[in-house]
């Protein structure tokens, strides 16, 4: 399990600048993804990486969990606390345009050869283009430890240079036209995000993740719980469609995860009500 999680987090399947996972890879190397980012993938994977961080003590898993959580809060959570469903793959009519780079663009952003050199070695910019023969999508070709050894740097120094370069490129990417966002709220997918954030809040000792999970749960209780039944989706102030089995089961599970952070009797009563409906209507 940890080998799989490590390879997913090292490759182009993970957004190496902004955090979060793309939907799936289109090659044998987990290098080039289909560039859509889904809430359900990232909510579930956030929980996996938080669990791996606790089980192994590996800082890499904690970092990936943190960056995935940061992406959820930054790019998917709306003003009301709920989470949007996805970011599209395309921008400016071309798949991946928001995420890929040209060599001269990166060189201009990273003019210091010492910084550019370690970043390029880490993410493959010193190789042939890996996206459509002309652009580069960031993929962890070499570990930071290997890059540090090849350049006679301390690992911490290499990490610092790479992280500074990542921040520079992320800021530049933020000035591009972003992909469209699917802004509907789905109860089951929000439940997966709440569960993942609750587990990450414990693993990473981050109160902001607990607060974000609580806001999302409050949004579901306020807008998607009507007359003792859940609704499946909401958008633009309108909630509708009777909820499914996964909506009830995932949300009850999410509430139990939040209860392990802090106790709220009203949330426990809500979980019990959800499970009563589940047993009455779905068993």
PDB file of C-alpha atoms in Angstrom:
ATOM      1  CA  UNK A   1       0.000   0.000   0.000  1.00  0.00           C
ATOM      2  CA  UNK A   2       2.736   2.472   0.904  1.00  0.00           C
ATOM      3  CA  UNK A   3       4.677   1.659  -2.275  1.00  0.00           C
ATOM      4  CA  UNK A   4       1.591   2.462  -4.348  1.00  0.00           C
ATOM      5  CA  UNK A   5       0.933   5.675  -2.431  1.00  0.00           C
ATOM      6  CA  UNK A   6       4.573   6.735  -2.785  1.00  0.00           C
ATOM      7  CA  UNK A   7       4.588   6.176  -6.566  1.00  0.00           C
ATOM      8  CA  UNK A   8       1.283   8.014  -6.984  1.00  0.00           C
ATOM      9  CA  UNK A   9       2.578  10.967  -5.002  1.00  0.00           C
ATOM     10  CA  UNK A  10       5.904  11.079  -6.845  1.00  0.00           C
ATOM     11  CA  UNK A  11       4.459  11.012 -10.342  1.00  0.00           C
ATOM     12  CA  UNK A  12       2.522  13.234 -12.672  1.00  0.00           C
ATOM     13  CA  UNK A  13      -0.700  11.827 -11.266  1.00  0.00           C
ATOM     14  CA  UNK A  14      -0.153  14.304  -8.399  1.00  0.00           C
ATOM     15  CA  UNK A  15      -0.105  18.058  -8.995  1.00  0.00           C
ATOM     16  CA  UNK A  16       3.475  18.719  -7.958  1.00  0.00           C
ATOM     17  CA  UNK A  17       2.894  22.458  -7.618  1.00  0.00           C
ATOM     18  CA  UNK A  18      -0.616  22.949  -6.301  1.00  0.00           C
ATOM     19  CA  UNK A  19      -1.411  19.662  -4.584  1.00  0.00           C
ATOM     20  CA  UNK A  20      -4.246  17.274  -5.261  1.00  0.00           C
ATOM     21  CA  UNK A  21      -4.537  14.318  -7.601  1.00  0.00           C
ATOM     22  CA  UNK A  22      -5.668  14.203 -11.183  1.00  0.00           C
ATOM     23  CA  UNK A  23      -8.299  11.683 -12.182  1.00  0.00           C
ATOM     24  CA  UNK A  24      -6.136   8.950 -13.766  1.00  0.00           C
ATOM     25  CA  UNK A  25      -2.970   8.453 -15.794  1.00  0.00           C
ATOM     26  CA  UNK A  26      -2.906   7.668 -19.507  1.00  0.00           C
ATOM     27  CA  UNK A  27       0.468   5.899 -19.623  1.00  0.00           C
ATOM     28  CA  UNK A  28       2.288   3.018 -17.942  1.00  0.00           C
ATOM     29  CA  UNK A  29       4.411   5.319 -15.762  1.00  0.00           C
ATOM     30  CA  UNK A  30       1.723   7.347 -13.939  1.00  0.00           C
ATOM     31  CA  UNK A  31       3.350  10.354 -15.603  1.00  0.00           C
ATOM     32  CA  UNK A  32       0.773  11.998 -17.859  1.00  0.00           C
ATOM     33  CA  UNK A  33      -2.718  12.285 -16.412  1.00  0.00           C
ATOM     34  CA  UNK A  34      -6.148  13.084 -17.651  1.00  0.00           C
ATOM     35  CA  UNK A  35      -6.023  16.518 -16.052  1.00  0.00           C
ATOM     36  CA  UNK A  36      -9.466  16.577 -14.448  1.00  0.00           C
ATOM     37  CA  UNK A  37      -9.429  16.811 -10.647  1.00  0.00           C
ATOM     38  CA  UNK A  38     -12.330  15.215  -8.799  1.00  0.00           C
ATOM     39  CA  UNK A  39     -13.503  15.863  -5.244  1.00  0.00           C
ATOM     40  CA  UNK A  40     -14.228  12.195  -4.558  1.00  0.00           C
ATOM     41  CA  UNK A  41     -10.717  11.064  -5.536  1.00  0.00           C
ATOM     42  CA  UNK A  42      -9.047  13.706  -3.436  1.00  0.00           C
ATOM     43  CA  UNK A  43     -11.271  13.272  -0.397  1.00  0.00           C
ATOM     44  CA  UNK A  44     -10.600   9.533  -0.331  1.00  0.00           C
ATOM     45  CA  UNK A  45      -6.884   9.867  -1.102  1.00  0.00           C
ATOM     46  CA  UNK A  46      -6.475  12.525   1.586  1.00  0.00           C
ATOM     47  CA  UNK A  47      -7.649   9.959   4.126  1.00  0.00           C
ATOM     48  CA  UNK A  48      -5.257   7.324   2.709  1.00  0.00           C
ATOM     49  CA  UNK A  49      -2.224   9.606   2.913  1.00  0.00           C
ATOM     50  CA  UNK A  50      -3.137  10.794   6.404  1.00  0.00           C
ATOM     51  CA  UNK A  51      -3.397   7.167   7.526  1.00  0.00           C
ATOM     52  CA  UNK A  52      -0.065   6.338   5.856  1.00  0.00           C
ATOM     53  CA  UNK A  53       1.613   9.271   7.585  1.00  0.00           C
ATOM     54  CA  UNK A  54       0.424   8.000  10.976  1.00  0.00           C
ATOM     55  CA  UNK A  55       1.266   4.352  10.231  1.00  0.00           C
ATOM     56  CA  UNK A  56       4.788   4.988   8.929  1.00  0.00           C
ATOM     57  CA  UNK A  57       5.928   8.355  10.281  1.00  0.00           C
ATOM     58  CA  UNK A  58       7.076   9.157   6.719  1.00  0.00           C
ATOM     59  CA  UNK A  59       7.150  12.931   6.199  1.00  0.00           C
ATOM     60  CA  UNK A  60       6.493  12.493   2.473  1.00  0.00           C
ATOM     61  CA  UNK A  61       3.017  11.112   3.156  1.00  0.00           C
ATOM     62  CA  UNK A  62       2.295  13.968   5.557  1.00  0.00           C
ATOM     63  CA  UNK A  63       3.408  16.495   2.934  1.00  0.00           C
ATOM     64  CA  UNK A  64       1.172  14.999   0.239  1.00  0.00           C
ATOM     65  CA  UNK A  65      -1.770  14.921   2.646  1.00  0.00           C
ATOM     66  CA  UNK A  66      -1.157  18.546   3.603  1.00  0.00           C
ATOM     67  CA  UNK A  67      -0.871  19.741   0.010  1.00  0.00           C
ATOM     68  CA  UNK A  68      -3.988  17.815  -1.014  1.00  0.00           C
ATOM     69  CA  UNK A  69      -5.943  19.328   1.876  1.00  0.00           C
ATOM     70  CA  UNK A  70      -4.635  22.799   1.023  1.00  0.00           C
ATOM     71  CA  UNK A  71      -5.840  22.370  -2.568  1.00  0.00           C
ATOM     72  CA  UNK A  72      -9.300  21.307  -1.403  1.00  0.00           C
ATOM     73  CA  UNK A  73      -9.635  24.383   0.799  1.00  0.00           C
ATOM     74  CA  UNK A  74      -8.119  26.781  -1.724  1.00  0.00           C
ATOM     75  CA  UNK A  75      -9.746  25.677  -4.962  1.00  0.00           C
ATOM     76  CA  UNK A  76     -12.881  23.648  -4.155  1.00  0.00           C
ATOM     77  CA  UNK A  77     -14.475  24.952  -0.941  1.00  0.00           C
ATOM     78  CA  UNK A  78     -17.068  27.669  -1.509  1.00  0.00           C
ATOM     79  CA  UNK A  79     -18.076  30.580   0.710  1.00  0.00           C
ATOM     80  CA  UNK A  80     -20.843  28.508   2.291  1.00  0.00           C
ATOM     81  CA  UNK A  81     -18.458  25.758   3.369  1.00  0.00           C
ATOM     82  CA  UNK A  82     -19.427  23.075   0.859  1.00  0.00           C
ATOM     83  CA  UNK A  83     -17.098  21.568  -1.709  1.00  0.00           C
ATOM     84  CA  UNK A  84     -17.509  21.832  -5.463  1.00  0.00           C
ATOM     85  CA  UNK A  85     -17.339  18.652  -7.509  1.00  0.00           C
ATOM     86  CA  UNK A  86     -14.371  19.049  -9.857  1.00  0.00           C
ATOM     87  CA  UNK A  87     -11.995  21.107 -11.951  1.00  0.00           C
ATOM     88  CA  UNK A  88     -12.094  20.390 -15.675  1.00  0.00           C
ATOM     89  CA  UNK A  89      -9.113  19.119 -17.646  1.00  0.00           C
ATOM     90  CA  UNK A  90      -9.170  21.848 -20.320  1.00  0.00           C
ATOM     91  CA  UNK A  91      -8.376  25.538 -20.323  1.00  0.00           C
ATOM     92  CA  UNK A  92      -8.103  27.773 -23.382  1.00  0.00           C
ATOM     93  CA  UNK A  93      -9.517  24.845 -25.347  1.00  0.00           C
ATOM     94  CA  UNK A  94      -6.585  22.538 -24.693  1.00  0.00           C
ATOM     95  CA  UNK A  95      -6.281  19.716 -22.183  1.00  0.00           C
ATOM     96  CA  UNK A  96      -3.578  20.268 -19.592  1.00  0.00           C
ATOM     97  CA  UNK A  97      -2.769  23.808 -20.734  1.00  0.00           C
ATOM     98  CA  UNK A  98      -3.082  25.128 -17.192  1.00  0.00           C
ATOM     99  CA  UNK A  99      -0.536  22.642 -15.835  1.00  0.00           C
ATOM    100  CA  UNK A 100       2.221  22.065 -18.420  1.00  0.00           C
ATOM    101  CA  UNK A 101       5.347  24.148 -19.019  1.00  0.00           C
ATOM    102  CA  UNK A 102       7.764  25.168 -21.733  1.00  0.00           C
ATOM    103  CA  UNK A 103      11.472  25.126 -20.950  1.00  0.00           C
ATOM    104  CA  UNK A 104      12.122  28.814 -21.646  1.00  0.00           C
ATOM    105  CA  UNK A 105       9.175  29.773 -19.451  1.00  0.00           C
ATOM    106  CA  UNK A 106      10.632  27.880 -16.484  1.00  0.00           C
ATOM    107  CA  UNK A 107      14.122  29.258 -17.141  1.00  0.00           C
ATOM    108  CA  UNK A 108      12.771  32.799 -17.054  1.00  0.00           C
ATOM    109  CA  UNK A 109      10.980  32.159 -13.773  1.00  0.00           C
ATOM    110  CA  UNK A 110      14.014  30.434 -12.234  1.00  0.00           C
ATOM    111  CA  UNK A 111      17.015  32.470 -13.455  1.00  0.00           C
ATOM    112  CA  UNK A 112      19.364  31.186 -10.717  1.00  0.00           C
ATOM    113  CA  UNK A 113      21.153  28.162 -12.262  1.00  0.00           C
ATOM    114  CA  UNK A 114      21.613  26.548  -8.851  1.00  0.00           C
ATOM    115  CA  UNK A 115      17.884  26.598  -8.212  1.00  0.00           C
ATOM    116  CA  UNK A 116      16.856  25.728 -11.761  1.00  0.00           C
ATOM    117  CA  UNK A 117      19.291  22.839 -11.874  1.00  0.00           C
ATOM    118  CA  UNK A 118      17.895  20.956  -8.886  1.00  0.00           C
ATOM    119  CA  UNK A 119      14.306  21.664  -9.904  1.00  0.00           C
ATOM    120  CA  UNK A 120      14.906  20.481 -13.466  1.00  0.00           C
ATOM    121  CA  UNK A 121      16.615  17.302 -12.303  1.00  0.00           C
ATOM    122  CA  UNK A 122      13.840  16.541  -9.856  1.00  0.00           C
ATOM    123  CA  UNK A 123      10.937  17.002 -12.267  1.00  0.00           C
ATOM    124  CA  UNK A 124      12.394  16.051 -15.645  1.00  0.00           C
ATOM    125  CA  UNK A 125      12.970  19.414 -17.281  1.00  0.00           C
ATOM    126  CA  UNK A 126      16.484  18.246 -18.174  1.00  0.00           C
ATOM    127  CA  UNK A 127      14.921  15.515 -20.367  1.00  0.00           C
ATOM    128  CA  UNK A 128      12.952  15.469 -23.591  1.00  0.00           C
ATOM    129  CA  UNK A 129       9.421  16.924 -23.411  1.00  0.00           C
ATOM    130  CA  UNK A 130       6.966  14.385 -22.023  1.00  0.00           C
ATOM    131  CA  UNK A 131       3.680  16.020 -23.078  1.00  0.00           C
ATOM    132  CA  UNK A 132       2.675  16.034 -26.745  1.00  0.00           C
ATOM    133  CA  UNK A 133       6.310  16.343 -27.821  1.00  0.00           C
ATOM    134  CA  UNK A 134       6.718  19.991 -26.902  1.00  0.00           C
ATOM    135  CA  UNK A 135       5.809  20.642 -23.256  1.00  0.00           C
ATOM    136  CA  UNK A 136       6.759  19.324 -19.838  1.00  0.00           C
ATOM    137  CA  UNK A 137       4.405  18.017 -17.189  1.00  0.00           C
ATOM    138  CA  UNK A 138       6.111  17.768 -13.809  1.00  0.00           C
ATOM    139  CA  UNK A 139       6.878  14.194 -12.792  1.00  0.00           C
ATOM    140  CA  UNK A 140       9.232  13.048 -10.033  1.00  0.00           C
ATOM    141  CA  UNK A 141      11.950  11.428 -12.111  1.00  0.00           C
ATOM    142  CA  UNK A 142      14.576  11.577  -9.371  1.00  0.00           C
ATOM    143  CA  UNK A 143      14.223  11.717  -5.623  1.00  0.00           C
ATOM    144  CA  UNK A 144      15.335  14.806  -3.751  1.00  0.00           C
ATOM    145  CA  UNK A 145      18.019  12.717  -2.041  1.00  0.00           C
ATOM    146  CA  UNK A 146      19.429  11.606  -5.410  1.00  0.00           C
ATOM    147  CA  UNK A 147      19.363  15.161  -6.750  1.00  0.00           C
ATOM    148  CA  UNK A 148      21.135  16.396  -3.614  1.00  0.00           C
ATOM    149  CA  UNK A 149      23.834  13.726  -3.936  1.00  0.00           C
ATOM    150  CA  UNK A 150      24.393  14.530  -7.614  1.00  0.00           C
ATOM    151  CA  UNK A 151      24.815  18.237  -6.863  1.00  0.00           C
ATOM    152  CA  UNK A 152      26.786  17.863  -3.594  1.00  0.00           C
ATOM    153  CA  UNK A 153      24.040  19.526  -1.579  1.00  0.00           C
ATOM    154  CA  UNK A 154      22.566  18.701   1.770  1.00  0.00           C
ATOM    155  CA  UNK A 155      19.136  17.133   1.340  1.00  0.00           C
ATOM    156  CA  UNK A 156      17.544  19.956   3.337  1.00  0.00           C
ATOM    157  CA  UNK A 157      19.158  22.544   1.035  1.00  0.00           C
ATOM    158  CA  UNK A 158      17.912  20.749  -2.070  1.00  0.00           C
ATOM    159  CA  UNK A 159      14.419  20.517  -0.568  1.00  0.00           C
ATOM    160  CA  UNK A 160      14.442  24.245   0.195  1.00  0.00           C
ATOM    161  CA  UNK A 161      15.520  25.212  -3.320  1.00  0.00           C
ATOM    162  CA  UNK A 162      12.937  22.940  -4.908  1.00  0.00           C
ATOM    163  CA  UNK A 163      10.149  24.183  -2.644  1.00  0.00           C
ATOM    164  CA  UNK A 164      11.008  27.807  -3.390  1.00  0.00           C
ATOM    165  CA  UNK A 165      10.946  27.026  -7.115  1.00  0.00           C
ATOM    166  CA  UNK A 166       7.607  25.235  -6.748  1.00  0.00           C
ATOM    167  CA  UNK A 167       6.116  28.292  -5.043  1.00  0.00           C
ATOM    168  CA  UNK A 168       7.419  30.555  -7.803  1.00  0.00           C
ATOM    169  CA  UNK A 169       5.907  28.420 -10.553  1.00  0.00           C
ATOM    170  CA  UNK A 170       2.636  28.006  -8.675  1.00  0.00           C
ATOM    171  CA  UNK A 171       2.279  31.789  -8.414  1.00  0.00           C
ATOM    172  CA  UNK A 172       2.982  32.116 -12.145  1.00  0.00           C
ATOM    173  CA  UNK A 173       0.479  29.367 -12.943  1.00  0.00           C
ATOM    174  CA  UNK A 174      -2.136  31.205 -10.925  1.00  0.00           C
ATOM    175  CA  UNK A 175      -2.026  34.009 -13.495  1.00  0.00           C
ATOM    176  CA  UNK A 176      -3.107  31.646 -16.281  1.00  0.00           C
ATOM    177  CA  UNK A 177      -6.723  31.118 -17.262  1.00  0.00           C
ATOM    178  CA  UNK A 178      -7.887  28.298 -14.956  1.00  0.00           C
ATOM    179  CA  UNK A 179      -9.990  25.331 -16.004  1.00  0.00           C
ATOM    180  CA  UNK A 180     -13.738  25.521 -15.516  1.00  0.00           C
ATOM    181  CA  UNK A 181     -15.085  24.332 -12.203  1.00  0.00           C
ATOM    182  CA  UNK A 182     -18.131  22.124 -11.720  1.00  0.00           C
ATOM    183  CA  UNK A 183     -19.697  23.993  -8.811  1.00  0.00           C
ATOM    184  CA  UNK A 184     -22.488  21.618  -7.835  1.00  0.00           C
ATOM    185  CA  UNK A 185     -22.353  20.096  -4.362  1.00  0.00           C
ATOM    186  CA  UNK A 186     -22.796  16.333  -4.102  1.00  0.00           C
ATOM    187  CA  UNK A 187     -23.585  14.991  -0.647  1.00  0.00           C
ATOM    188  CA  UNK A 188     -21.620  11.751  -0.963  1.00  0.00           C
ATOM    189  CA  UNK A 189     -18.514  13.451  -2.352  1.00  0.00           C
ATOM    190  CA  UNK A 190     -18.651  16.152   0.326  1.00  0.00           C
ATOM    191  CA  UNK A 191     -18.871  13.381   2.916  1.00  0.00           C
ATOM    192  CA  UNK A 192     -15.662  11.835   1.566  1.00  0.00           C
ATOM    193  CA  UNK A 193     -13.961  15.228   1.808  1.00  0.00           C
ATOM    194  CA  UNK A 194     -15.186  15.719   5.394  1.00  0.00           C
ATOM    195  CA  UNK A 195     -13.884  12.283   6.351  1.00  0.00           C
ATOM    196  CA  UNK A 196     -10.498  12.932   4.737  1.00  0.00           C
ATOM    197  CA  UNK A 197     -10.160  16.354   6.348  1.00  0.00           C
ATOM    198  CA  UNK A 198     -11.036  14.950   9.761  1.00  0.00           C
ATOM    199  CA  UNK A 199      -8.377  12.250   9.466  1.00  0.00           C
ATOM    200  CA  UNK A 200      -5.825  14.755   8.154  1.00  0.00           C
ATOM    201  CA  UNK A 201      -6.629  17.175  10.969  1.00  0.00           C
ATOM    202  CA  UNK A 202      -5.689  14.464  13.474  1.00  0.00           C
ATOM    203  CA  UNK A 203      -2.634  13.243  11.580  1.00  0.00           C
ATOM    204  CA  UNK A 204      -1.237  16.712  10.871  1.00  0.00           C
ATOM    205  CA  UNK A 205      -2.508  18.470  14.019  1.00  0.00           C
ATOM    206  CA  UNK A 206      -4.216  21.174  11.963  1.00  0.00           C
ATOM    207  CA  UNK A 207      -7.211  22.983  13.413  1.00  0.00           C
ATOM    208  CA  UNK A 208      -7.990  24.639  10.072  1.00  0.00           C
ATOM    209  CA  UNK A 209      -8.788  21.273   8.519  1.00  0.00           C
ATOM    210  CA  UNK A 210     -11.139  20.432  11.385  1.00  0.00           C
ATOM    211  CA  UNK A 211     -12.828  23.808  10.897  1.00  0.00           C
ATOM    212  CA  UNK A 212     -13.207  23.225   7.148  1.00  0.00           C
ATOM    213  CA  UNK A 213     -14.723  19.796   7.716  1.00  0.00           C
ATOM    214  CA  UNK A 214     -17.152  21.236  10.261  1.00  0.00           C
ATOM    215  CA  UNK A 215     -18.231  24.007   7.864  1.00  0.00           C
ATOM    216  CA  UNK A 216     -18.913  21.431   5.138  1.00  0.00           C
ATOM    217  CA  UNK A 217     -20.987  19.276   7.485  1.00  0.00           C
ATOM    218  CA  UNK A 218     -22.927  22.329   8.656  1.00  0.00           C
ATOM    219  CA  UNK A 219     -23.654  23.189   5.022  1.00  0.00           C
ATOM    220  CA  UNK A 220     -25.070  19.722   4.339  1.00  0.00           C
ATOM    221  CA  UNK A 221     -27.231  19.808   7.473  1.00  0.00           C
ATOM    222  CA  UNK A 222     -28.525  23.277   6.590  1.00  0.00           C
ATOM    223  CA  UNK A 223     -29.198  22.841   2.867  1.00  0.00           C
ATOM    224  CA  UNK A 224     -29.439  19.111   2.101  1.00  0.00           C
ATOM    225  CA  UNK A 225     -31.352  17.645   5.080  1.00  0.00           C
ATOM    226  CA  UNK A 226     -35.080  18.165   4.636  1.00  0.00           C
ATOM    227  CA  UNK A 227     -37.930  16.631   6.603  1.00  0.00           C
ATOM    228  CA  UNK A 228     -35.780  13.810   7.924  1.00  0.00           C
ATOM    229  CA  UNK A 229     -34.281  12.825   4.560  1.00  0.00           C
ATOM    230  CA  UNK A 230     -31.091  13.726   2.720  1.00  0.00           C
ATOM    231  CA  UNK A 231     -30.963  15.316  -0.719  1.00  0.00           C
ATOM    232  CA  UNK A 232     -28.238  14.297  -3.147  1.00  0.00           C
ATOM    233  CA  UNK A 233     -27.119  17.547  -4.766  1.00  0.00           C
ATOM    234  CA  UNK A 234     -27.299  21.338  -4.618  1.00  0.00           C
ATOM    235  CA  UNK A 235     -26.360  24.166  -6.916  1.00  0.00           C
ATOM    236  CA  UNK A 236     -27.205  27.844  -7.073  1.00  0.00           C
ATOM    237  CA  UNK A 237     -29.340  27.740  -3.968  1.00  0.00           C
ATOM    238  CA  UNK A 238     -31.436  24.789  -5.158  1.00  0.00           C
ATOM    239  CA  UNK A 239     -31.126  21.355  -3.518  1.00  0.00           C
ATOM    240  CA  UNK A 240     -32.964  18.381  -4.980  1.00  0.00           C
ATOM    241  CA  UNK A 241     -33.022  14.630  -5.784  1.00  0.00           C
ATOM    242  CA  UNK A 242     -33.483  12.017  -3.051  1.00  0.00           C
ATOM    243  CA  UNK A 243     -30.161  10.836  -1.678  1.00  0.00           C
ATOM    244  CA  UNK A 244     -28.708   7.381  -2.321  1.00  0.00           C
ATOM    245  CA  UNK A 245     -27.238   4.735  -0.071  1.00  0.00           C
ATOM    246  CA  UNK A 246     -23.708   6.116  -0.460  1.00  0.00           C
ATOM    247  CA  UNK A 247     -24.844   9.605   0.619  1.00  0.00           C
ATOM    248  CA  UNK A 248     -26.137   8.241   3.935  1.00  0.00           C
ATOM    249  CA  UNK A 249     -23.306   5.782   4.570  1.00  0.00           C
ATOM    250  CA  UNK A 250     -20.445   8.130   3.654  1.00  0.00           C
ATOM    251  CA  UNK A 251     -21.909  11.009   5.674  1.00  0.00           C
ATOM    252  CA  UNK A 252     -22.421   8.895   8.788  1.00  0.00           C
ATOM    253  CA  UNK A 253     -18.823   7.680   8.477  1.00  0.00           C
ATOM    254  CA  UNK A 254     -17.603  11.271   8.120  1.00  0.00           C
ATOM    255  CA  UNK A 255     -19.430  12.333  11.268  1.00  0.00           C
ATOM    256  CA  UNK A 256     -17.836   9.467  13.205  1.00  0.00           C
ATOM    257  CA  UNK A 257     -14.405  10.676  12.051  1.00  0.00           C
ATOM    258  CA  UNK A 258     -15.178  14.205  13.206  1.00  0.00           C
ATOM    259  CA  UNK A 259     -16.357  12.824  16.549  1.00  0.00           C
ATOM    260  CA  UNK A 260     -12.850  11.493  17.129  1.00  0.00           C
ATOM    261  CA  UNK A 261     -11.568  15.083  16.958  1.00  0.00           C
ATOM    262  CA  UNK A 262     -14.165  16.718  19.177  1.00  0.00           C
ATOM    263  CA  UNK A 263     -17.573  15.724  20.515  1.00  0.00           C
ATOM    264  CA  UNK A 264     -20.810  17.429  19.502  1.00  0.00           C
ATOM    265  CA  UNK A 265     -24.011  15.814  20.668  1.00  0.00           C
ATOM    266  CA  UNK A 266     -26.089  17.347  17.874  1.00  0.00           C
ATOM    267  CA  UNK A 267     -23.800  15.775  15.265  1.00  0.00           C
ATOM    268  CA  UNK A 268     -24.026  12.397  16.972  1.00  0.00           C
ATOM    269  CA  UNK A 269     -27.813  12.679  16.903  1.00  0.00           C
ATOM    270  CA  UNK A 270     -27.657  13.585  13.208  1.00  0.00           C
ATOM    271  CA  UNK A 271     -25.516  10.496  12.493  1.00  0.00           C
ATOM    272  CA  UNK A 272     -28.041   8.336  14.337  1.00  0.00           C
ATOM    273  CA  UNK A 273     -30.856   9.860  12.294  1.00  0.00           C
ATOM    274  CA  UNK A 274     -28.988   9.140   9.071  1.00  0.00           C
ATOM    275  CA  UNK A 275     -28.463   5.518  10.070  1.00  0.00           C
ATOM    276  CA  UNK A 276     -32.109   5.137  11.078  1.00  0.00           C
ATOM    277  CA  UNK A 277     -33.107   6.250   7.559  1.00  0.00           C
ATOM    278  CA  UNK A 278     -30.488   3.947   6.056  1.00  0.00           C
ATOM    279  CA  UNK A 279     -31.884   0.934   7.924  1.00  0.00           C
ATOM    280  CA  UNK A 280     -35.504   1.858   7.274  1.00  0.00           C
ATOM    281  CA  UNK A 281     -35.240   2.555   3.547  1.00  0.00           C
ATOM    282  CA  UNK A 282     -32.131   0.791   2.234  1.00  0.00           C
ATOM    283  CA  UNK A 283     -31.745  -2.465   4.163  1.00  0.00           C
TER     284      UNK A 283
END
